[in-house]
XYZ file of C-alpha atoms in Angstrom:
461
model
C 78.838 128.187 101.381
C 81.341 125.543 100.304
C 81.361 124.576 96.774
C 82.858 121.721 94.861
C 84.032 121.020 91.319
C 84.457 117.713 89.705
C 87.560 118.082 87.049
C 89.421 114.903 85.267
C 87.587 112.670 87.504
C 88.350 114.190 90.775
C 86.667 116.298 93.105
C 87.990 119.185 95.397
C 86.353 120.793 97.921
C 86.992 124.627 99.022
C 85.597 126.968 101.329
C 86.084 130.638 100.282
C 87.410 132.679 103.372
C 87.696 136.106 103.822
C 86.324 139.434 102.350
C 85.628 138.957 98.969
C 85.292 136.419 96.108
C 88.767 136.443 94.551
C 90.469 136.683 98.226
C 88.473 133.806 99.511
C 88.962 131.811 96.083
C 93.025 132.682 96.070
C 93.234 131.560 100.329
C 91.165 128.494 99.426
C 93.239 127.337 96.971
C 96.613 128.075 98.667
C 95.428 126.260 101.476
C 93.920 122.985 99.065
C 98.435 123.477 97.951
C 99.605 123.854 101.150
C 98.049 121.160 102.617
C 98.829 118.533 99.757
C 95.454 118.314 98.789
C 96.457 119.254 95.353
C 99.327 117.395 94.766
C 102.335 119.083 93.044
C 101.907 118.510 88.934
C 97.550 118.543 89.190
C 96.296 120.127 86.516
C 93.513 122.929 87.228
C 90.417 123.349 85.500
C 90.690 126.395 82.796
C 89.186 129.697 84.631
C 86.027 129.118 82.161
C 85.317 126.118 83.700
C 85.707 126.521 87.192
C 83.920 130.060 86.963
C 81.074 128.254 85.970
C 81.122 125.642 88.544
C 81.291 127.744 90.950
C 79.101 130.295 89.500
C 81.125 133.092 89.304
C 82.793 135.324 87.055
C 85.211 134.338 85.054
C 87.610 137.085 85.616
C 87.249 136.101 89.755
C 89.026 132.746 88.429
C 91.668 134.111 86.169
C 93.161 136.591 89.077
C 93.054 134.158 91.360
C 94.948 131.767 89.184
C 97.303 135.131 88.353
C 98.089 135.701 92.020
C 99.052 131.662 92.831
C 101.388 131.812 89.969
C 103.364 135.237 91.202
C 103.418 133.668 94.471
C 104.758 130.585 93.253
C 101.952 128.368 94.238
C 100.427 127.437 90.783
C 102.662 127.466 86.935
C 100.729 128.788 84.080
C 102.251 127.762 80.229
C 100.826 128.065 76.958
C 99.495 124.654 76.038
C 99.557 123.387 79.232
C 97.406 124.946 81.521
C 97.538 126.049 84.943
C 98.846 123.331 87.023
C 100.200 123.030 91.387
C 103.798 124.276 91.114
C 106.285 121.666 92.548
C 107.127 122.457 96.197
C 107.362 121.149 99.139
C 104.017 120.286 101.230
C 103.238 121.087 104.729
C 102.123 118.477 106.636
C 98.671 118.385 108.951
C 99.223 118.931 112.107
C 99.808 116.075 113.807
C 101.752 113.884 111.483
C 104.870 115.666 111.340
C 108.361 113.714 112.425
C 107.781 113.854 116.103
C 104.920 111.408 115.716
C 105.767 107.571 115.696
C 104.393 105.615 113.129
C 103.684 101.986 113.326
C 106.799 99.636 111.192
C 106.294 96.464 109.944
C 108.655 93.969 111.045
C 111.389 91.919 108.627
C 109.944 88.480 109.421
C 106.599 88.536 110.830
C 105.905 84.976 112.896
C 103.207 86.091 114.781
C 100.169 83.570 114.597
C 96.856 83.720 112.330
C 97.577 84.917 109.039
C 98.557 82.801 106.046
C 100.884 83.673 103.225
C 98.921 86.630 101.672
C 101.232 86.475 98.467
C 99.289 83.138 97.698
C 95.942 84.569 97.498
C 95.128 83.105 94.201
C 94.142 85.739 92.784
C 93.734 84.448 88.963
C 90.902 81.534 90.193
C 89.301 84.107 92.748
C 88.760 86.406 89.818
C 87.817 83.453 87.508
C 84.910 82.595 89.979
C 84.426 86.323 90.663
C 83.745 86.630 87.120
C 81.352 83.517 86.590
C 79.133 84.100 89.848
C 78.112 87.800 88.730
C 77.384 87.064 85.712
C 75.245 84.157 86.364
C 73.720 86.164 89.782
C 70.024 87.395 89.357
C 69.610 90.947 90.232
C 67.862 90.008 93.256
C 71.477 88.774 94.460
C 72.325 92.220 94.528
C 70.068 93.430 96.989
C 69.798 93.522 101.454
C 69.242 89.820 101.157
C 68.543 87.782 103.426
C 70.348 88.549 107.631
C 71.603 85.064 107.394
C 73.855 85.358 104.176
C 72.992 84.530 100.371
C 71.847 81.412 100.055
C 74.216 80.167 97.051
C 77.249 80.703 99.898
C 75.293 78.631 102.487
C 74.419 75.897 100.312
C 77.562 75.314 98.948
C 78.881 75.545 102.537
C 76.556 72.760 103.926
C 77.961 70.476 101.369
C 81.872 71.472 101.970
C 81.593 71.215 105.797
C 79.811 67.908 105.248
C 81.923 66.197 103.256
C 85.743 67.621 104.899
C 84.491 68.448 108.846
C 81.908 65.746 108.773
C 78.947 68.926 110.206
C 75.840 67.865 109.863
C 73.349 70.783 108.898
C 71.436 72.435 105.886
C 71.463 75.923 104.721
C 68.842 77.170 106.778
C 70.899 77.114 110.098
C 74.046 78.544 108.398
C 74.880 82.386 109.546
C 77.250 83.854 106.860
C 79.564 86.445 109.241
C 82.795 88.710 109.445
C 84.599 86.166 111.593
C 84.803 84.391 114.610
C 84.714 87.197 117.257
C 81.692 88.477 114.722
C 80.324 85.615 115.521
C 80.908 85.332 119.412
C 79.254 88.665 119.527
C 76.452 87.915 117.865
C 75.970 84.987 120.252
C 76.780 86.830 123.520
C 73.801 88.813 122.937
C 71.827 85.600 122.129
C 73.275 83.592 125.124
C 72.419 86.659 127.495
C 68.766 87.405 126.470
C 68.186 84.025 127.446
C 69.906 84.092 130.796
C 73.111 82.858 130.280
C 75.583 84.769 132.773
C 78.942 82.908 131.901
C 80.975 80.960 129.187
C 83.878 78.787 130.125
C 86.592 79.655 127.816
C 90.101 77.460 127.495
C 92.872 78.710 129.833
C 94.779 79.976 126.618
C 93.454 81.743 123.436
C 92.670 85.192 122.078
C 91.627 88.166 124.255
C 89.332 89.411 121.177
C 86.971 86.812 121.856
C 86.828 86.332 125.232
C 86.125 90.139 125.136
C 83.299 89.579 122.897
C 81.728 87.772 125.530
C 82.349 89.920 128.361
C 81.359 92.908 126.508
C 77.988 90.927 125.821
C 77.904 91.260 129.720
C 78.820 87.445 130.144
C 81.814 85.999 132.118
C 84.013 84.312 130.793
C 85.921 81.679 133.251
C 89.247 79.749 132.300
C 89.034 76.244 132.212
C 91.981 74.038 133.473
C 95.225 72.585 130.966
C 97.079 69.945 131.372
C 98.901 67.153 129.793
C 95.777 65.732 127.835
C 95.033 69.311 126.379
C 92.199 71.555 127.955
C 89.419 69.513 130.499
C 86.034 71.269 129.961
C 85.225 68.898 132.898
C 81.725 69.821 134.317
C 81.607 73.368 134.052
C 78.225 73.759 136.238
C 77.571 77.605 136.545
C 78.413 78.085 132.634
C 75.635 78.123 130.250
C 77.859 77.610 127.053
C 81.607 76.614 126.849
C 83.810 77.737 124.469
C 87.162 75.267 122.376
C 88.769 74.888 119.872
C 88.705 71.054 119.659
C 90.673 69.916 116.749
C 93.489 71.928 117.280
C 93.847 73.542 120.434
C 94.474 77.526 120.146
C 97.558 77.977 120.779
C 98.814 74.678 122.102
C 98.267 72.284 119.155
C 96.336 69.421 120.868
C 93.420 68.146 120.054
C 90.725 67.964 122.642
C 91.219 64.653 124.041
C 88.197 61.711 122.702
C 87.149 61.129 126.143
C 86.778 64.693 126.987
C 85.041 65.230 123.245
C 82.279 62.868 124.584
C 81.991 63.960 127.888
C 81.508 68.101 127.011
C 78.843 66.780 124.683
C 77.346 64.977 127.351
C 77.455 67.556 129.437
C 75.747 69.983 127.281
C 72.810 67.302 126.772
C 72.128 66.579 130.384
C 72.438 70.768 131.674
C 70.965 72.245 128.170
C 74.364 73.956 127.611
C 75.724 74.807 124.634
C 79.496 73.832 122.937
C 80.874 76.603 121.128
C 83.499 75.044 118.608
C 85.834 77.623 116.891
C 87.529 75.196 114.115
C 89.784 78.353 112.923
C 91.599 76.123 110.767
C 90.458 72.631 109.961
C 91.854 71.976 106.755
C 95.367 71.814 107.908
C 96.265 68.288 109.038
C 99.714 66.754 107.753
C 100.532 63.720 110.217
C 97.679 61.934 111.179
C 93.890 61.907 109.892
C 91.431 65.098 110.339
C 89.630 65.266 114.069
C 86.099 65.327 112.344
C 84.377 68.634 114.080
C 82.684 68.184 117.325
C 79.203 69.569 115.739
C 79.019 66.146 114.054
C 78.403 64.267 117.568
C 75.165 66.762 118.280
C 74.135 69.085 116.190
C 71.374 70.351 118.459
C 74.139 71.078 121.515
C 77.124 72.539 119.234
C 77.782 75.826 117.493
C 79.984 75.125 114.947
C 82.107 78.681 113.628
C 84.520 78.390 110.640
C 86.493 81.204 108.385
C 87.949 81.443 105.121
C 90.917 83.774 107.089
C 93.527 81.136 107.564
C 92.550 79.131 103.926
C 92.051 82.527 101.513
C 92.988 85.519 103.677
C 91.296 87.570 106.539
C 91.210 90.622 104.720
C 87.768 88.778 103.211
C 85.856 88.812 106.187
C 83.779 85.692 105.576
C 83.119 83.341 108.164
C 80.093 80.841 109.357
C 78.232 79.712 111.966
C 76.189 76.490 112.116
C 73.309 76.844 114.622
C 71.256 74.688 116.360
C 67.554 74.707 115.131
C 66.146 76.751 117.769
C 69.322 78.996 117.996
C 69.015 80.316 113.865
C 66.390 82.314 114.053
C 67.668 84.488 117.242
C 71.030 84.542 115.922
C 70.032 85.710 112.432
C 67.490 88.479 114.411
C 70.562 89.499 116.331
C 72.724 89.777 113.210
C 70.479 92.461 111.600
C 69.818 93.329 108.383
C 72.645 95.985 108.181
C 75.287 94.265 109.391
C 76.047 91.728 106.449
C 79.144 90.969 104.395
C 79.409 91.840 100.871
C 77.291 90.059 98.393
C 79.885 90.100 95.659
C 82.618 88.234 98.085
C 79.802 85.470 99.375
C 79.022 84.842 95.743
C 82.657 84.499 94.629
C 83.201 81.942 97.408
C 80.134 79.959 96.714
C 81.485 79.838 93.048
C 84.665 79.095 94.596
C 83.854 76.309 96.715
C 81.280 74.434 93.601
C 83.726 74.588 90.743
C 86.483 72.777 93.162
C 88.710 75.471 93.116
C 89.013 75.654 96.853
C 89.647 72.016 97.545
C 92.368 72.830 94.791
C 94.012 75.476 96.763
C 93.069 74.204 100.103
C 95.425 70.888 99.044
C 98.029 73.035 97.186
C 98.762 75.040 100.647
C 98.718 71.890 103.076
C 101.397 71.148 101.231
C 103.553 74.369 101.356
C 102.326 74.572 104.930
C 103.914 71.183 105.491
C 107.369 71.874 103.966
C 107.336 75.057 105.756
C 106.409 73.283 109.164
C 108.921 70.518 108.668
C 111.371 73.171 107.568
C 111.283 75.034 110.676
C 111.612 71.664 112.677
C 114.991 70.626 110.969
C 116.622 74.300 111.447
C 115.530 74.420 114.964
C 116.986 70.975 115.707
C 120.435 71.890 114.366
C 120.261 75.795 116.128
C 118.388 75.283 119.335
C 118.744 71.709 120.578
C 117.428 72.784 123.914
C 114.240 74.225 122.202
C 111.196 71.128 122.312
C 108.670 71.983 119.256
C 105.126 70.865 119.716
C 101.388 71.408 118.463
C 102.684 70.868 114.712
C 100.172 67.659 113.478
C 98.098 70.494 112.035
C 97.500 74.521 112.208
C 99.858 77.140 110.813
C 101.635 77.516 114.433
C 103.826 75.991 116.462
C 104.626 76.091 119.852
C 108.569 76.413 120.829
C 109.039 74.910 124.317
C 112.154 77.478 126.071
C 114.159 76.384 128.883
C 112.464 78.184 132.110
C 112.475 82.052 132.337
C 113.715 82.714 129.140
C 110.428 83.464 127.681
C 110.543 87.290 127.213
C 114.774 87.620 126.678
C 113.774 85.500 123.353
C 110.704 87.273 122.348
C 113.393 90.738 123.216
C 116.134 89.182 120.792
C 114.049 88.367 118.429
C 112.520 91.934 118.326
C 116.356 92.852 118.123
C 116.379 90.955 114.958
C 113.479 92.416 113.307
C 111.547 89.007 114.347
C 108.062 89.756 115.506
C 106.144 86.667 117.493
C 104.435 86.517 120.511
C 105.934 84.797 123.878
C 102.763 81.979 125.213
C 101.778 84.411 128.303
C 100.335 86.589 125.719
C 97.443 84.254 124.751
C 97.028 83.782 128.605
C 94.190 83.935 130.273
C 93.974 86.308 133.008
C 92.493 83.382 135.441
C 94.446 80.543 134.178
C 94.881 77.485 136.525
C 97.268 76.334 134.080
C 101.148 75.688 134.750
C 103.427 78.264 133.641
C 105.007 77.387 130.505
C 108.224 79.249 128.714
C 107.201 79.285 125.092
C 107.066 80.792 122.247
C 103.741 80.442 119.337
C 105.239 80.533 116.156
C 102.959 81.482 113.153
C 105.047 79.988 110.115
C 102.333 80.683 107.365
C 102.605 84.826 107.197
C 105.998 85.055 105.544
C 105.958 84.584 101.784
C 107.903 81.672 100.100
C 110.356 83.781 98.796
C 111.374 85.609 102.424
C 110.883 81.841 104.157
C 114.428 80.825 104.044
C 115.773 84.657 105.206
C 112.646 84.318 107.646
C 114.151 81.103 109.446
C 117.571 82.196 109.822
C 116.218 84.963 111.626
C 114.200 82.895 113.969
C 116.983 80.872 114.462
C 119.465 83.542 115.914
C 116.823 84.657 118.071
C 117.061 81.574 119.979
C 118.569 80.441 123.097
């Protein structure tokens, strides 16, 4: 039967094999060496000790120990113990040199992550600090499906006052991020008869395959010079945009178009599904105010701390509809939550201003980054158009025709990694075929920016 000891604060687990207690003991812990399960230098438990842990005699222990050390496996000195000899370790099977290993590339411009060495860390654990000790106990517990309601009532005032949503903490859904979201209302959406979602010609495959896998379809809408034209989609139930900042293109949903999806979703009894992934960035003209704000009873409104903290959180929102809350919060579940400590950090976060704080500090690296990229591109690649850069953390590099994959190959070559625009794609597009490249400019840090850009640069036709 296996047995276990805990020792200095760690445990190791062995199953004696073979005839015998010392044999079995001796194998086990060859193997536990072999293996690198006990690292070269780990001190051993005296024989006393681990006789009695794993109830046997002590003497079993001690020859053990004796035959490790002549074979060379374990050192025994006077003062110090018995500790794992140093030697080289076998690795599993499996992960020897034959077996390629993901690499991380030099300058990493692919789109949605923000510079994670500006996590700032010192306020987070400031506010980390002040909401657990100021949390009742009760805090601590399942909770409620829908997210602790500190987090959602500090939300309903934040999204009120910088996306202009209009909604109370009641029909906020705390989540793990957009296409946690989108999942959670595919199920919704199909229990009530709902077989399809029009989805923008480009965007992310992870959540249009949240829908799908919901059993929905999901149908590309046209693009064209005014940005995507959710027109009258008529055999879609819900439609789903990013409206202030197109994903990836960088337009904003065009006013006339705003009205008339809302209209449409009053007159059919549709629903608008607005992913406003980042909202906060704006640097040349004046926020587009979320579409939830025109009707909140039409609108889903979804919105994540990934792009202004850092996705590694997992904390996102949705702001239902009145009669949606309840079915979203049922479909949810009580299990599948996000961790109370990180929802009461962030409602800390957001009341003592210290996310406005950062939120304003990073537009503003953001911007010198984006404007940055625009003056080295004009001086390396004249024939290179950049667009989609009033707001986001992207931009979109317009390439002279067919030349779409050769750059996203160079830049590979040059330890660049980004993403060509057929990759956000839709597999039914009606839109033109564009040459382009989506450049993410907020995942390199400040101090790899300049290195970064000179990369990009040489990359380029």
């Amino acid at each position: 039967m296996p047995k276990s000891w805990a020792t200095l604060g760690v445990d190791l687990h062995l199953e004696p094999t073979g005839p015998g207690l010392r044999r079995g003991l001796t194998d086990a812990l060859r193997e536990a060496v072999r293996t690198g399960r006990l690292a070269p230098g780990t001190r051993l438990p005296s024989s006393r000790s681990l006789a009695a842990d794993l109830g046997i005699a002590r003497n079993t222990v001690a020859d053990a120990y004796a035959d490790l050390v002549a074979e060379g496996w374990l050192t025994a000195q006077q003062g110090a113990g018995t500790q794992v000899a140093d030697r080289a370790v076998v690795p599993p099977p499996g992960t020897g040199p034959g077996r390629r290993t993901a690499h991380r590339p030099a300058h990493d411009f692919r789109p949605g992550t923000p510079d994670l060495t500006a996590f700032p860390r010192t306020e987070w654990l400031k506010a980390a600090r002040r909401a657990l000790l100021a949390a009742p106990h009760h805090a601590l517990g399942y909770g409620d499906p829908r997210g602790l309601a500190e987090l959602r009532t500090a939300l309903a005032g934040y999204l009120a006052r910088v996306r202009g949503v209009r909604t109370d903490p009641d029909h906020i859904l705390i989540i793990a991020g957009c296409a946690h979201g989108l999942r959670i209302l595919g199920t919704v959406l199909r229990a009530r008869g709902v077989r399809s979602v029009a989805v923008e010609s480009y965007g992310l495959d992870v959540h249009w395959n949240q829908l799908t896998a919901a059993g929905l379809r999901a149908e590309a809408l046209p693009f064209d010079e005014l940005g995507t034209n959710p027109g009258r989609p008529s055999r879609a139930g819900a439609v789903l945009l990013t409206p202030a900042h197109q994903f990836p293109m960088g337009v904003p949903l065009h006013r006339d178009r705003r009205t008339a999806v809302v209209d449409w979703a009053r007159r059919t009894g549709g629903l608008v599904l607005e992913d406003d992934y980042d909202g906060e960035f704006r640097y040349d003209r004046q926020p587009v105010g979320a579409l939830q704000g025109l009707d909140p009873d039409r609108v889903v409104y979804l919105g994540t701390a990934s792009k202004s903290l850092a996705p590694g959180l997992r904390l996102a929102w949705m702001v239902l509809p009145q009669d949606l809350a309840e079915a979203a919060a049922e479909a949810k579940g009580k299990v599948d939550t996000c961790g109370v400590l990180d929802q009461l950090t962030l409602a800390e976060f957001i009341a003592s201003g210290a996310y406005d704080r950062h939120v304003r500090a990073s537009r503003l690296r953001y911007r010198r980054r984006r404007d940055a990229l625009v003056t080295a591109l004009a001086a390396h690649a004249p024939d290179v158009h950049v667009t989609g850069i009033a707001a986001g953390l992207h931009a979109v590099l317009r390439l002279p025709p067919g030349t779409e994959q050769s750059v996203v190959q160079s830049a590979a070559w040059q330890g660049v990694a980004l993403h060509g625009l057929s990759y956000f794609r839709h597999p039914q597009a009606v839109a033109e075929h564009l040459d382009a490249l989506v450049v993410g400019y907020g995942a390199p840090s400040d101090r790899g920016w300049a290195g970064a850009l000179e990369a990009l640069c040489r990359a380029m036709p």
